[in-house]
Amino acid sequence: MRNLLMIVSYDGTEYFGFQTQPGGNTVQDHLEAAIMQLTGEVVKIHGSGRTDAGVHARQQPFHVHTDSKIPVDRWRMALNGRLPADIRVTDVREVPLSFHARRLAKRKTYRFTINANRIPDVFTRRYQVHHPGRLNVESMREGLKHLIGTHDYTSFASRHSTKASHVRTIYDAWIEWDQSGSCSGSHEQGIIHIFMTGSGFLQHMVRIIVGTLLQVGEGKRKPEDMKRILEAKDRAAAGPTAESKGLMLWEVLYDEAGDEGTDLLERNETEQ
Amino acid sequence: MRNLLMIVSYDGTEYFGFQTQPGGNTVQDHLEAAIMQLTGEVVKIHGSGRTDAGVHARQQPFHVHTDSKIPVDRWRMALNGRLPADIRVTDVREVPLSFHARRLAKRKTYRFTINANRIPDVFTRRYQVHHPGRLNVESMREGLKHLIGTHDYTSFASRHSTKASHVRTIYDAWIEWDQSGSCSGSHEQGIIHIFMTGSGFLQHMVRIIVGTLLQVGEGKRKPEDMKRILEAKDRAAAGPTAESKGLMLWEVLYDEAGDEGTDLLERNETEQ
């Protein structure tokens, strides 16, 4: 038996998230079907975490055990030939049997994209939320800083979260503001990318943070309110959950050493 | 009666081109339906030209005559509220009744995009053609230069072209090569954008030029072959027609003076 680590990129618009659901039509379902077509094996793949319906992934790792003799360098093209065009395997490598894509994930980065121009862009509309009102991006940057560190993020978690602990660590969070993309005049506000890197994220956590930050940008809340919201440990203290289409799993990093990292097991179980 | 000049941006993936066809489902059909919903008027809009099924537009102008009293600055949002998400009106202004979006168009620019990386990108897959083989971009640049000027472009026109003359002028043509976009290593070739600006383009002209240039990039033809192909005035001398999804109408420019420019009438009638 071999253990293969693969990286998948997908446009989540048409899917009910990464992980298999009773209703079907998930990215995992399509990947497992493609592997079965290729090798004849019924397999269960293990993603780095879940993603909600409509969320995208630039690079999402998963691992799978296989008895297939197909050489590693053949898998990528063979699977892509059996997958829909909005799901692409971008890398395949063999890893030790002890490797686990979810348990050993050390750092995860998400990106949320807001189009703050007057007019939505038809070409990127599936990957960004249109928010044409005036936004104070510097206030949003200031508000975001209050969330960096190790905190109880209950205020920014779905009420349906079943986790015993809502303590997570956000290592870094920053905003990239692209004001060049506008083609229709100088009064445009451009594209705002909000990045967050952490040990793991609770259900809806990035989207609730973004929904609250947008209120800061609109002047409805002050940047320092983010600190007060954290301390409240109450979902009602935060703002609305931003639309899933703006969210993209950007990157997942593993330890070079590859130790078991059992402390990561619980915290990475349920993801955005 | 007023004459309104509007700019429309569309993702052409789902449409049979801009101009109304017997089979329906064109961008023009959707725009006319939205205007009828808004004003109650049955109108015929006049685009700057046609686009083929699957071709996109970043900025395509059209004009329409209306008796509606709705202020000009209300039209954009009112129409966008009545259009599908992949068609957006980005600008509306009142122009003299003598203005004609097709007849007075002076310069048109098209962009064709090739993804030359090993793996297709799921997020831009609808707007680029994936061509993972090795390409000599410098040879393509050299070949493209031979097409600039005033020439008979019969070799690069659809055999179904019904134009009396195939003489057109390409004012400029250039390649923008983005090698930064690749996220999976240093052996990637990046994204190649081919731009062409001209007085007007024959049916399939940009796509046949690109299909032939790709053969130059692959080393199957020499850059100077482009000159020989032009001189042959024979469609069989050129390469295949590249896929429509890679093509985007980038920009259409008009004379500041706004004179009738009747010499442009014929040459702009049928477009890519």
Coordinates of C-alpha atoms in Angstrom, one line a residue, chain A residues 9-11 56-59 76 80 85-91 118-127 183-184 248, chain B residues 9-11 56-59 76 80 85-91 118-127 183-184 248:
Chain A
S9 CA -7.7 23.4 -6.9
Y10 CA -11.4 23.9 -7.4
D11 CA -14.0 26.5 -8.3
H56 CA -13.1 27.8 -3.5
A57 CA -9.6 26.3 -3.1
R58 CA -6.5 27.4 -4.7
Q59 CA -4.5 24.6 -3.1
R76 CA -2.2 13.9 -12.2
N80 CA -7.7 15.4 -14.5
A85 CA -13.1 21.2 -15.6
D86 CA -13.7 23.1 -12.3
I87 CA -11.7 20.6 -10.3
R88 CA -8.0 20.1 -11.1
V89 CA -5.4 18.0 -9.4
T90 CA -2.2 20.1 -9.5
D91 CA 0.3 17.9 -7.7
R118 CA -19.2 50.5 -8.4
I119 CA -19.8 47.7 -10.9
P120 CA -19.3 44.0 -10.4
D121 CA -16.7 42.4 -12.7
V122 CA -18.3 39.7 -14.8
F123 CA -15.0 37.8 -15.1
T124 CA -14.3 37.4 -11.4
R125 CA -17.8 37.6 -10.1
R126 CA -17.8 33.9 -8.9
Y127 CA -14.8 34.5 -6.6
C183 CA -11.1 50.2 -15.8
S184 CA -13.9 52.7 -15.5
M248 CA -10.8 30.7 -1.0
Chain B
S9 CA -19.1 43.8 -20.3
Y10 CA -20.0 40.1 -20.6
D11 CA -18.8 36.6 -20.0
H56 CA -16.2 37.7 -24.2
A57 CA -16.3 41.5 -24.0
R58 CA -14.5 43.7 -21.5
Q59 CA -16.0 46.8 -23.1
R76 CA -27.0 51.5 -15.5
N80 CA -28.2 45.6 -14.3
A85 CA -25.0 38.2 -13.6
D86 CA -22.7 37.5 -16.5
I87 CA -23.8 40.7 -18.4
R88 CA -23.2 44.1 -16.9
V89 CA -23.8 47.6 -18.3
T90 CA -20.8 49.6 -17.0
D91 CA -21.5 53.0 -18.5
R118 CA 1.2 22.5 -17.4
I119 CA -2.1 22.7 -15.5
P120 CA -5.2 24.6 -16.5
D121 CA -6.3 27.3 -14.0
V122 CA -9.8 26.6 -12.7
F123 CA -10.5 30.2 -11.9
T124 CA -9.7 31.7 -15.4
R125 CA -10.5 28.6 -17.4
R126 CA -13.5 30.2 -19.1
Y127 CA -11.4 33.0 -20.5
C183 CA 2.1 28.8 -8.5
S184 CA 3.5 25.4 -9.0
M248 CA -12.2 39.0 -25.6

